[in-house]
Amino acid sequence: MADAAVELLLEKLKQLLVHHTHLIEGAGNLVDKLEKHLLLFRAIPSDTLRLRRNDETLKELIRQIRYAVYKSEDIIDNCVTRPNIVNIVHDLLKKIRAIYRENSRTKFDGEEERPIKETNVVLGLEKETEQWRGYLAEESKEVEVISIVGVAGLGKTILAGKIFHDPKIRSMFPTRIWVYASQEFTEKEIFLEILKEFTILTEDMKSKTSEALAYLVASYLEKDKFLLVVDDIWTCQDWEKLRVALPKTTKVGKVVITSRFRDVGAYVCHGKYLHFMRFLNQKESYSLLQLEAFRGQEFPPELEFEGRLIAERCDGHPLAIVLIGGILVKQFSTDKDAMKTAWRKIWYGLDIIDNQDPVERLERIIVLSYENLPYHLRECFLYFGMFPEDFEISVWKLIRLWIAEGFIQQKIGVSPEETAETYLEELIERKLVRAEKFKLDGNVKTCRIHDMIRDFCISEARREGFSQQIVMSSDGDFQPPVYEELKFRRLCIHSNALDFFSRRSHGPSVRSFVCSSRDEMEMPKKDLSVIPKGFKLLRVLDVEPINFTNKLPRNLFKLNHLRYVVISFKLEVLPSAFSQLRNIETLVVDTSSRTLEVRADIFSMIQLRHFKTKASAALPKCSTDCVTAGAKIHTLGTLSPESCTKEVLDSVRDLKKLGVRGKIALLLDGKNGSLDSMQKLYNLEKLKLLNDMFPIPASGIQLCSLPPSTKFPPYLKVLTLSRTSLDWCHISILGSLERLEVLKLKDKAFMGEMWEVSDGGFRRLKVLHIGRTNLKTWLASGHHFPALSRLQLMHCQSLEQIPAELADVRSFVELDLFHCKQAAVSAMNIQEKIEQDMKLGNVVGRFKLSILPHEEY
């Protein structure tokens, strides 16, 4: 576990030697030697981890390395206030020399890897799915509940997901809602999650009591047929908290719950619809392993014997088989004997745990998966334990946290974000992480991990001193005790956060503090300074659910090591003091204000890569000195149009993503630098323009036209327009953007009853989203969108039909409709035409059609 910490420490040493020599007067030579000796630790290879669980000597070695590295980091981070560190560094150097001398004889072998795409096919549940269609079709006098019960990892959530997404079941229920319960939920957060499916959550709604929200949920649910899935219920008491929100008299609602516990499942469904998940038989186990290891292809003859032995050792446990498949898929080698040997090693490892019960065997297989991870992925994987149970994790957020933590290895010519994305892809391929939602361009947007895998991450991270979750026990005390010095490097808390702060907790060695509570809260004035006072060496501060209202603590700006900050407040101003945080890489500001005056000079924050806020951010006037200052900035959003000046845009030549919110006409008419300055942004790939002139309604802020396509950024791939109310005659300008792949026309971006598509445009467009428009007639042929793969239409109630010729576009594989009743028939006709072509062999692949809510046609 020390490897990533060593990398981060080496980087700190370089910065110290180059930029802060005055702080280490007399110790420079020693620090240089310290750097050289730390490099020796990188020679201790990853297989050490695999052996140390049964080797006390190796355990002690890793503990010593970790302690030495952390101690070194503490010294460097404190050097600003403790410049005389000669003796400390000298003693530390002696200790590191001793550790290396004592353990320099051990040698291990490495292994090669080959990434393979993941699959999402589930075996052995076809009969169960058909049976459930019958259950859900039955009428009843009241809301009925169906329970899926089984030990962890048997596929309860997967079965519920198959039911939830089954086309026939989708057609039965116009309203389908999925919520996660877990051990840590509150009924209020569940009720708000349900209400999000029906309406926009207002501040007034969020402030309501649980009882008031339950009544509101029931009033929405009783209006139409609904299917509600509540995943992972732990106790009967938990169910009673949620049951009060169900309608009392409706005959059309169904609820599906999953639980590990038989008594809970029986209680919830009154014993009527109780489904026990079974273990897979030997044939199903072998087929699933074959699917995971070779993507459904036959096992090579030389590996068939080992494959059957491994499948047998998994005892029919689906998650165990999937995890083992994730290991085997990384054992690829052109040397058949080497692959056979690697597979036998896996089988021997499973044979050792043959006498354990299924849950213990699964726990051991999770350990085996962890031990087979490349060393650079282990800390990234353990970091998932920092998030709450069943939490949907933003990929954008996750990879920037990894970067701030120092987990991402630097590669020449590759950005840290790109490297981090490959790390996540590999964890998904290994089945340790599950891709949850995808962006329109197909990239992963959110992800999750299984409860048992998260439990391992938490326990292993605690054992390593890597991180600690702070929880309140039933007696009202926190674990670990908060009155003691908190010695873990990373802390996370997901509930009772304000109580935790009120106890003045402190941790001089803590580098990261993450709060992922699902409930929003306001920080009391008396506790404003608790975080910066108690955790002075923070590198990561993510406290988005905690609102600092109208005042920020002054000593926040003394946290010089901060790299990643997510903070919430009700201020309309970002204080100039933020400029003091020179090491920040990611700054996310969540404010309830529509506008944000940025007094901080973000261009003087030389490490800044990402600045995000939903408000319209007005930047300070940019001097000529800022032209070279923003060289590292990749994300800016959302800026006011007035801030998109030539000076600002000239200073961010590496910008990849830009969002603008406000009077967009100012940007397009050339009065404020306009799009002309964006022509030099050769790295800009994503641009979002949100026309907002509050309190003027959208109907009163129509844009007259768009500038020529040559005025847009030359390498633009993704463009989003919202509330611009442009006439459809101007859309041909966007069609001329040569590299445009994704076009999102949201919330009245274009208005008018007819769109006749011109020839020669949209040559590379893969994804088209149209939302909230009065478009009635859409005239187009297949050749107008030759590369289209996905079309998404939302709230296009006036649209009579979708162009039938889109069925001739060979790349067209997905069509989503939401509240587009009149166009539904034409969508089904397109699906029928494409499926006929597939049967004839004219088209290869699978077409997906989604129409919500379902209507009878």
Tab-separated table of N, CA and C in Angstrom, residues 78-209:
chain	number	residue	atom	x	y	z
A	78	ASN	N	4.776	20.020	7.032
A	78	ASN	CA	4.874	20.930	8.167
A	78	ASN	C	6.092	21.837	8.088
A	79	CYS	N	6.871	21.707	7.011
A	79	CYS	CA	8.144	22.424	6.974
A	79	CYS	C	7.973	23.929	6.944
A	80	VAL	N	6.794	24.407	6.518
A	80	VAL	CA	6.558	25.854	6.497
A	80	VAL	C	6.604	26.419	7.906
A	81	THR	N	6.098	25.673	8.860
A	81	THR	CA	6.088	26.142	10.246
A	81	THR	C	7.234	25.572	11.067
A	82	ARG	N	7.924	24.543	10.494
A	82	ARG	CA	9.048	23.946	11.213
A	82	ARG	C	10.244	23.831	10.267
A	83	PRO	N	10.870	24.970	9.964
A	83	PRO	CA	11.938	24.947	8.950
A	83	PRO	C	13.195	24.207	9.366
A	84	ASN	N	13.440	24.087	10.664
A	84	ASN	CA	14.665	23.425	11.110
A	84	ASN	C	14.432	21.931	11.225
A	85	ILE	N	14.564	21.212	10.107
A	85	ILE	CA	14.221	19.791	10.098
A	85	ILE	C	15.430	18.902	9.836
A	86	VAL	N	16.632	19.434	9.972
A	86	VAL	CA	17.828	18.676	9.649
A	86	VAL	C	17.913	17.386	10.456
A	87	ASN	N	17.751	17.509	11.763
A	87	ASN	CA	17.887	16.317	12.619
A	87	ASN	C	16.792	15.295	12.343
A	88	ILE	N	15.571	15.787	12.094
A	88	ILE	CA	14.455	14.870	11.850
A	88	ILE	C	14.678	14.099	10.557
A	89	VAL	N	15.076	14.810	9.501
A	89	VAL	CA	15.315	14.144	8.224
A	89	VAL	C	16.466	13.149	8.347
A	90	HIS	N	17.495	13.533	9.104
A	90	HIS	CA	18.647	12.647	9.285
A	90	HIS	C	18.229	11.345	9.957
A	91	ASP	N	17.409	11.453	11.031
A	91	ASP	CA	16.945	10.255	11.729
A	91	ASP	C	16.057	9.409	10.824
A	92	LEU	N	15.218	10.072	10.059
A	92	LEU	CA	14.312	9.361	9.162
A	92	LEU	C	15.092	8.617	8.087
A	93	LEU	N	16.129	9.262	7.560
A	93	LEU	CA	16.967	8.648	6.543
A	93	LEU	C	17.628	7.380	7.073
A	94	LYS	N	18.090	7.426	8.297
A	94	LYS	CA	18.723	6.254	8.905
A	94	LYS	C	17.718	5.109	9.011
A	95	LYS	N	16.489	5.426	9.391
A	95	LYS	CA	15.467	4.381	9.550
A	95	LYS	C	15.113	3.739	8.213
A	96	ILE	N	15.003	4.564	7.170
A	96	ILE	CA	14.665	4.034	5.853
A	96	ILE	C	15.787	3.155	5.317
A	97	ARG	N	17.052	3.569	5.568
A	97	ARG	CA	18.183	2.734	5.171
A	97	ARG	C	18.108	1.366	5.838
A	98	ALA	N	17.772	1.391	7.125
A	98	ALA	CA	17.719	0.137	7.880
A	98	ALA	C	16.616	-0.768	7.356
A	99	ILE	N	15.459	-0.186	7.065
A	99	ILE	CA	14.342	-0.989	6.544
A	99	ILE	C	14.743	-1.655	5.246
A	100	TYR	N	15.396	-0.878	4.378
A	100	TYR	CA	15.744	-1.439	3.075
A	100	TYR	C	16.807	-2.524	3.205
A	101	ARG	N	17.829	-2.284	4.050
A	101	ARG	CA	18.891	-3.283	4.209
A	101	ARG	C	18.342	-4.612	4.712
A	102	GLU	N	17.385	-4.516	5.658
A	102	GLU	CA	16.851	-5.730	6.273
A	102	GLU	C	15.974	-6.526	5.326
A	103	ASN	N	15.491	-5.901	4.282
A	103	ASN	CA	14.500	-6.567	3.441
A	103	ASN	C	14.842	-6.513	1.961
A	104	SER	N	16.118	-6.399	1.633
A	104	SER	CA	16.500	-6.195	0.234
A	104	SER	C	16.730	-7.483	-0.523
A	105	ARG	N	16.535	-8.637	0.120
A	105	ARG	CA	16.879	-9.892	-0.554
A	105	ARG	C	15.695	-10.552	-1.234
A	106	THR	N	14.487	-10.075	-0.954
A	106	THR	CA	13.304	-10.725	-1.506
A	106	THR	C	13.103	-10.374	-2.970
A	107	LYS	N	12.792	-11.386	-3.791
A	107	LYS	CA	12.550	-11.164	-5.219
A	107	LYS	C	11.221	-11.792	-5.620
A	108	PHE	N	10.548	-11.152	-6.562
A	108	PHE	CA	9.252	-11.645	-7.038
A	108	PHE	C	9.173	-11.471	-8.542
A	109	ASP	N	8.212	-12.135	-9.151
A	109	ASP	CA	8.015	-12.032	-10.597
A	109	ASP	C	6.773	-11.218	-10.903
A	110	GLY	N	6.785	-10.519	-12.034
A	110	GLY	CA	5.609	-9.760	-12.474
A	110	GLY	C	4.834	-10.529	-13.518
A	111	GLU	N	3.781	-9.903	-14.070
A	111	GLU	CA	2.968	-10.568	-15.080
A	111	GLU	C	2.415	-9.552	-16.054
A	112	GLU	N	2.119	-9.996	-17.270
A	112	GLU	CA	1.591	-9.106	-18.301
A	112	GLU	C	0.075	-9.121	-18.271
A	113	GLU	N	-0.523	-8.059	-18.852
A	113	GLU	CA	-1.975	-7.950	-18.864
A	113	GLU	C	-2.466	-7.548	-20.234
A	114	ARG	N	-3.711	-7.887	-20.528
A	114	ARG	CA	-4.340	-7.436	-21.767
A	114	ARG	C	-5.772	-7.062	-21.456
A	115	PRO	N	-6.149	-5.776	-21.632
A	115	PRO	CA	-7.517	-5.358	-21.325
A	115	PRO	C	-8.529	-5.948	-22.291
A	116	ILE	N	-9.669	-6.366	-21.754
A	116	ILE	CA	-10.739	-6.935	-22.574
A	116	ILE	C	-12.046	-6.274	-22.152
A	117	LYS	N	-12.888	-5.987	-23.094
A	117	LYS	CA	-14.162	-5.321	-22.801
A	117	LYS	C	-15.043	-6.176	-21.900
A	118	GLU	N	-15.851	-5.505	-21.038
A	118	GLU	CA	-16.722	-6.246	-20.142
A	118	GLU	C	-18.057	-6.569	-20.801
A	119	THR	N	-18.729	-7.562	-20.250
A	119	THR	CA	-20.073	-7.905	-20.718
A	119	THR	C	-21.046	-7.714	-19.567
A	120	ASN	N	-22.345	-7.630	-19.882
A	120	ASN	CA	-23.361	-7.414	-18.855
A	120	ASN	C	-24.467	-8.456	-18.950
A	121	VAL	N	-24.159	-9.632	-19.513
A	121	VAL	CA	-25.156	-10.675	-19.685
A	121	VAL	C	-25.262	-11.487	-18.399
A	122	VAL	N	-26.486	-11.852	-18.026
A	122	VAL	CA	-26.712	-12.645	-16.816
A	122	VAL	C	-27.318	-13.980	-17.211
A	123	LEU	N	-26.786	-15.065	-16.634
A	123	LEU	CA	-27.275	-16.396	-16.958
A	123	LEU	C	-28.134	-16.951	-15.828
A	124	GLY	N	-29.018	-17.865	-16.169
A	124	GLY	CA	-29.735	-18.638	-15.165
A	124	GLY	C	-30.957	-17.979	-14.571
A	125	LEU	N	-31.417	-16.832	-15.110
A	125	LEU	CA	-32.542	-16.121	-14.510
A	125	LEU	C	-33.736	-16.019	-15.459
A	126	GLU	N	-33.686	-16.717	-16.593
A	126	GLU	CA	-34.758	-16.593	-17.577
A	126	GLU	C	-36.095	-17.101	-17.027
A	127	LYS	N	-36.057	-18.250	-16.354
A	127	LYS	CA	-37.290	-18.829	-15.811
A	127	LYS	C	-37.884	-17.909	-14.751
A	128	GLU	N	-37.010	-17.366	-13.891
A	128	GLU	CA	-37.476	-16.479	-12.828
A	128	GLU	C	-38.119	-15.209	-13.396
A	129	THR	N	-37.514	-14.669	-14.455
A	129	THR	CA	-38.053	-13.449	-15.053
A	129	THR	C	-39.447	-13.691	-15.622
A	130	GLU	N	-39.643	-14.812	-16.292
A	130	GLU	CA	-40.953	-15.139	-16.862
A	130	GLU	C	-41.992	-15.322	-15.761
A	131	GLN	N	-41.581	-15.953	-14.669
A	131	GLN	CA	-42.490	-16.165	-13.538
A	131	GLN	C	-42.930	-14.822	-12.948
A	132	TRP	N	-42.005	-13.883	-12.895
A	132	TRP	CA	-42.315	-12.590	-12.295
A	132	TRP	C	-43.224	-11.738	-13.171
A	133	ARG	N	-43.137	-11.921	-14.450
A	133	ARG	CA	-44.083	-11.202	-15.313
A	133	ARG	C	-45.511	-11.561	-14.917
A	134	GLY	N	-45.707	-12.840	-14.598
A	134	GLY	CA	-47.036	-13.281	-14.179
A	134	GLY	C	-47.449	-12.666	-12.862
A	135	TYR	N	-46.525	-12.635	-11.893
A	135	TYR	CA	-46.835	-12.014	-10.602
A	135	TYR	C	-47.278	-10.559	-10.771
A	136	LEU	N	-46.534	-9.830	-11.578
A	136	LEU	CA	-46.789	-8.398	-11.692
A	136	LEU	C	-48.032	-8.087	-12.506
A	137	ALA	N	-48.453	-9.027	-13.331
A	137	ALA	CA	-49.655	-8.809	-14.145
A	137	ALA	C	-50.932	-9.046	-13.348
A	138	GLU	N	-50.840	-9.733	-12.219
A	138	GLU	CA	-52.030	-10.044	-11.426
A	138	GLU	C	-52.604	-8.781	-10.788
A	139	GLU	N	-53.918	-8.694	-10.772
A	139	GLU	CA	-54.583	-7.569	-10.107
A	139	GLU	C	-54.828	-7.909	-8.651
A	140	SER	N	-54.896	-6.880	-7.828
A	140	SER	CA	-55.105	-7.083	-6.396
A	140	SER	C	-55.919	-5.928	-5.834
A	141	LYS	N	-56.373	-6.077	-4.613
A	141	LYS	CA	-57.183	-5.042	-3.985
A	141	LYS	C	-56.337	-3.934	-3.355
A	142	GLU	N	-55.066	-4.196	-3.159
A	142	GLU	CA	-54.177	-3.205	-2.577
A	142	GLU	C	-52.771	-3.386	-3.162
A	143	VAL	N	-51.888	-2.492	-2.807
A	143	VAL	CA	-50.509	-2.587	-3.296
A	143	VAL	C	-49.885	-3.879	-2.789
A	144	GLU	N	-49.388	-4.690	-3.722
A	144	GLU	CA	-48.752	-5.943	-3.332
A	144	GLU	C	-47.237	-5.824	-3.419
A	145	VAL	N	-46.588	-6.576	-2.536
A	145	VAL	CA	-45.138	-6.544	-2.458
A	145	VAL	C	-44.581	-7.914	-2.783
A	146	ILE	N	-43.549	-7.943	-3.584
A	146	ILE	CA	-42.857	-9.181	-3.935
A	146	ILE	C	-41.438	-9.098	-3.375
A	147	SER	N	-41.004	-10.133	-2.662
A	147	SER	CA	-39.695	-10.126	-2.004
A	147	SER	C	-38.726	-11.074	-2.702
A	148	ILE	N	-37.508	-10.575	-2.947
A	148	ILE	CA	-36.417	-11.408	-3.450
A	148	ILE	C	-35.408	-11.545	-2.320
A	149	VAL	N	-35.145	-12.781	-1.915
A	149	VAL	CA	-34.332	-13.032	-0.725
A	149	VAL	C	-33.166	-13.950	-1.082
A	150	GLY	N	-32.005	-13.703	-0.475
A	150	GLY	CA	-30.854	-14.576	-0.688
A	150	GLY	C	-29.595	-13.972	-0.101
A	151	VAL	N	-28.589	-14.793	0.118
A	151	VAL	CA	-27.334	-14.317	0.677
A	151	VAL	C	-26.672	-13.362	-0.306
A	152	ALA	N	-25.703	-12.608	0.184
A	152	ALA	CA	-25.023	-11.614	-0.638
A	152	ALA	C	-24.372	-12.264	-1.848
A	153	GLY	N	-24.503	-11.595	-2.999
A	153	GLY	CA	-23.811	-12.036	-4.195
A	153	GLY	C	-24.536	-13.048	-5.049
A	154	LEU	N	-25.771	-13.417	-4.678
A	154	LEU	CA	-26.513	-14.403	-5.472
A	154	LEU	C	-27.226	-13.782	-6.667
A	155	GLY	N	-27.273	-12.457	-6.730
A	155	GLY	CA	-27.875	-11.810	-7.897
A	155	GLY	C	-29.257	-11.243	-7.656
A	156	LYS	N	-29.575	-10.878	-6.413
A	156	LYS	CA	-30.894	-10.305	-6.122
A	156	LYS	C	-31.121	-9.014	-6.896
A	157	THR	N	-30.122	-8.126	-6.845
A	157	THR	CA	-30.246	-6.848	-7.540
A	157	THR	C	-30.297	-7.053	-9.047
A	158	ILE	N	-29.545	-8.026	-9.549
A	158	ILE	CA	-29.528	-8.292	-10.983
A	158	ILE	C	-30.896	-8.794	-11.448
A	159	LEU	N	-31.507	-9.699	-10.657
A	159	LEU	CA	-32.836	-10.184	-11.011
A	159	LEU	C	-33.852	-9.048	-10.981
A	160	ALA	N	-33.787	-8.230	-9.932
A	160	ALA	CA	-34.700	-7.089	-9.850
A	160	ALA	C	-34.486	-6.151	-11.032
A	161	GLY	N	-33.224	-5.989	-11.450
A	161	GLY	CA	-32.920	-5.141	-12.593
A	161	GLY	C	-33.472	-5.706	-13.890
A	162	LYS	N	-33.394	-7.035	-14.056
A	162	LYS	CA	-33.955	-7.656	-15.259
A	162	LYS	C	-35.462	-7.441	-15.320
A	163	ILE	N	-36.097	-7.538	-14.168
A	163	ILE	CA	-37.541	-7.300	-14.103
A	163	ILE	C	-37.842	-5.838	-14.424
A	164	PHE	N	-37.084	-4.945	-13.806
A	164	PHE	CA	-37.300	-3.507	-13.941
A	164	PHE	C	-37.176	-3.058	-15.398
A	165	HIS	N	-36.201	-3.645	-16.130
A	165	HIS	CA	-35.928	-3.212	-17.499
A	165	HIS	C	-36.573	-4.109	-18.555
A	166	ASP	N	-37.262	-5.149	-18.149
A	166	ASP	CA	-37.894	-6.061	-19.107
A	166	ASP	C	-38.927	-5.302	-19.955
A	167	PRO	N	-38.838	-5.401	-21.293
A	167	PRO	CA	-39.746	-4.632	-22.160
A	167	PRO	C	-41.223	-4.859	-21.862
A	168	LYS	N	-41.614	-6.098	-21.578
A	168	LYS	CA	-43.031	-6.370	-21.311
A	168	LYS	C	-43.477	-5.727	-19.999
A	169	ILE	N	-42.594	-5.753	-19.007
A	169	ILE	CA	-42.935	-5.143	-17.718
A	169	ILE	C	-42.935	-3.625	-17.838
A	170	ARG	N	-42.013	-3.092	-18.640
A	170	ARG	CA	-42.007	-1.647	-18.887
A	170	ARG	C	-43.329	-1.193	-19.498
A	171	SER	N	-43.892	-2.038	-20.360
A	171	SER	CA	-45.148	-1.664	-21.000
A	171	SER	C	-46.324	-1.727	-20.028
A	172	MET	N	-46.185	-2.505	-18.956
A	172	MET	CA	-47.265	-2.601	-17.975
A	172	MET	C	-47.328	-1.377	-17.058
A	173	PHE	N	-46.154	-0.795	-16.778
A	173	PHE	CA	-46.086	0.241	-15.747
A	173	PHE	C	-45.515	1.539	-16.318
A	174	PRO	N	-46.353	2.554	-16.514
A	174	PRO	CA	-45.868	3.856	-16.998
A	174	PRO	C	-44.848	4.474	-16.052
A	175	THR	N	-45.026	4.219	-14.752
A	175	THR	CA	-44.116	4.779	-13.748
A	175	THR	C	-43.306	3.658	-13.118
A	176	ARG	N	-41.996	3.740	-13.276
A	176	ARG	CA	-41.092	2.752	-12.678
A	176	ARG	C	-40.008	3.497	-11.917
A	177	ILE	N	-39.837	3.172	-10.657
A	177	ILE	CA	-38.901	3.905	-9.794
A	177	ILE	C	-38.017	2.906	-9.048
A	178	TRP	N	-36.737	3.212	-8.998
A	178	TRP	CA	-35.777	2.360	-8.286
A	178	TRP	C	-35.095	3.189	-7.195
A	179	VAL	N	-35.117	2.695	-5.961
A	179	VAL	CA	-34.414	3.370	-4.869
A	179	VAL	C	-33.594	2.342	-4.091
A	180	TYR	N	-32.497	2.815	-3.495
A	180	TYR	CA	-31.641	1.973	-2.672
A	180	TYR	C	-31.892	2.290	-1.203
A	181	ALA	N	-32.066	1.233	-0.401
A	181	ALA	CA	-32.273	1.433	1.034
A	181	ALA	C	-30.938	1.325	1.782
A	182	SER	N	-30.400	0.103	1.891
A	182	SER	CA	-29.142	-0.180	2.603
A	182	SER	C	-29.307	0.035	4.103
A	183	GLN	N	-28.206	-0.091	4.832
A	183	GLN	CA	-28.252	0.029	6.293
A	183	GLN	C	-28.281	1.484	6.746
A	184	GLU	N	-27.895	2.413	5.874
A	184	GLU	CA	-27.642	3.774	6.316
A	184	GLU	C	-28.690	4.779	5.837
A	185	PHE	N	-29.821	4.312	5.312
A	185	PHE	CA	-30.771	5.241	4.712
A	185	PHE	C	-31.607	5.960	5.777
A	186	THR	N	-32.228	7.063	5.359
A	186	THR	CA	-33.295	7.695	6.134
A	186	THR	C	-34.526	7.722	5.248
A	187	GLU	N	-35.694	7.625	5.862
A	187	GLU	CA	-36.913	7.598	5.055
A	187	GLU	C	-37.074	8.892	4.249
A	188	LYS	N	-36.592	9.995	4.791
A	188	LYS	CA	-36.731	11.268	4.083
A	188	LYS	C	-35.980	11.236	2.764
A	189	GLU	N	-34.752	10.711	2.768
A	189	GLU	CA	-33.969	10.681	1.524
A	189	GLU	C	-34.605	9.751	0.500
A	190	ILE	N	-35.222	8.643	0.972
A	190	ILE	CA	-35.906	7.738	0.044
A	190	ILE	C	-37.119	8.420	-0.566
A	191	PHE	N	-37.886	9.125	0.251
A	191	PHE	CA	-39.078	9.807	-0.252
A	191	PHE	C	-38.695	10.884	-1.278
A	192	LEU	N	-37.617	11.599	-1.013
A	192	LEU	CA	-37.175	12.622	-1.965
A	192	LEU	C	-36.704	11.987	-3.271
A	193	GLU	N	-36.046	10.831	-3.181
A	193	GLU	CA	-35.619	10.123	-4.392
A	193	GLU	C	-36.822	9.734	-5.241
A	194	ILE	N	-37.896	9.286	-4.594
A	194	ILE	CA	-39.112	8.920	-5.322
A	194	ILE	C	-39.748	10.159	-5.957
A	195	LEU	N	-39.808	11.241	-5.197
A	195	LEU	CA	-40.448	12.460	-5.702
A	195	LEU	C	-39.696	13.050	-6.888
A	196	LYS	N	-38.381	12.820	-6.957
A	196	LYS	CA	-37.588	13.322	-8.084
A	196	LYS	C	-38.085	12.776	-9.415
A	197	GLU	N	-38.742	11.617	-9.383
A	197	GLU	CA	-39.266	11.020	-10.610
A	197	GLU	C	-40.534	11.718	-11.098
A	198	PHE	N	-41.147	12.521	-10.214
A	198	PHE	CA	-42.414	13.164	-10.578
A	198	PHE	C	-42.310	14.670	-10.748
A	199	THR	N	-41.371	15.293	-10.030
A	199	THR	CA	-41.331	16.752	-10.013
A	199	THR	C	-39.925	17.236	-9.693
A	200	ILE	N	-39.711	18.530	-9.855
A	200	ILE	CA	-38.428	19.145	-9.493
A	200	ILE	C	-38.433	19.411	-7.993
A	201	LEU	N	-37.393	19.010	-7.317
A	201	LEU	CA	-37.317	19.196	-5.869
A	201	LEU	C	-36.982	20.649	-5.544
A	202	THR	N	-37.873	21.308	-4.815
A	202	THR	CA	-37.655	22.695	-4.401
A	202	THR	C	-37.091	22.719	-2.983
A	203	GLU	N	-36.587	23.885	-2.571
A	203	GLU	CA	-36.070	24.025	-1.206
A	203	GLU	C	-37.185	23.801	-0.192
A	204	ASP	N	-38.384	24.259	-0.546
A	204	ASP	CA	-39.527	24.058	0.351
A	204	ASP	C	-39.826	22.568	0.527
A	205	MET	N	-39.733	21.818	-0.559
A	205	MET	CA	-39.991	20.383	-0.491
A	205	MET	C	-38.931	19.678	0.360
A	206	LYS	N	-37.672	20.085	0.195
A	206	LYS	CA	-36.590	19.458	0.949
A	206	LYS	C	-36.695	19.731	2.445
A	207	SER	N	-37.358	20.822	2.793
A	207	SER	CA	-37.474	21.185	4.211
A	207	SER	C	-38.658	20.512	4.905
A	208	LYS	N	-39.502	19.815	4.157
A	208	LYS	CA	-40.672	19.161	4.742
A	208	LYS	C	-40.266	17.994	5.642
A	209	THR	N	-41.147	17.634	6.549
A	209	THR	CA	-40.912	16.493	7.424
A	209	THR	C	-41.103	15.193	6.650
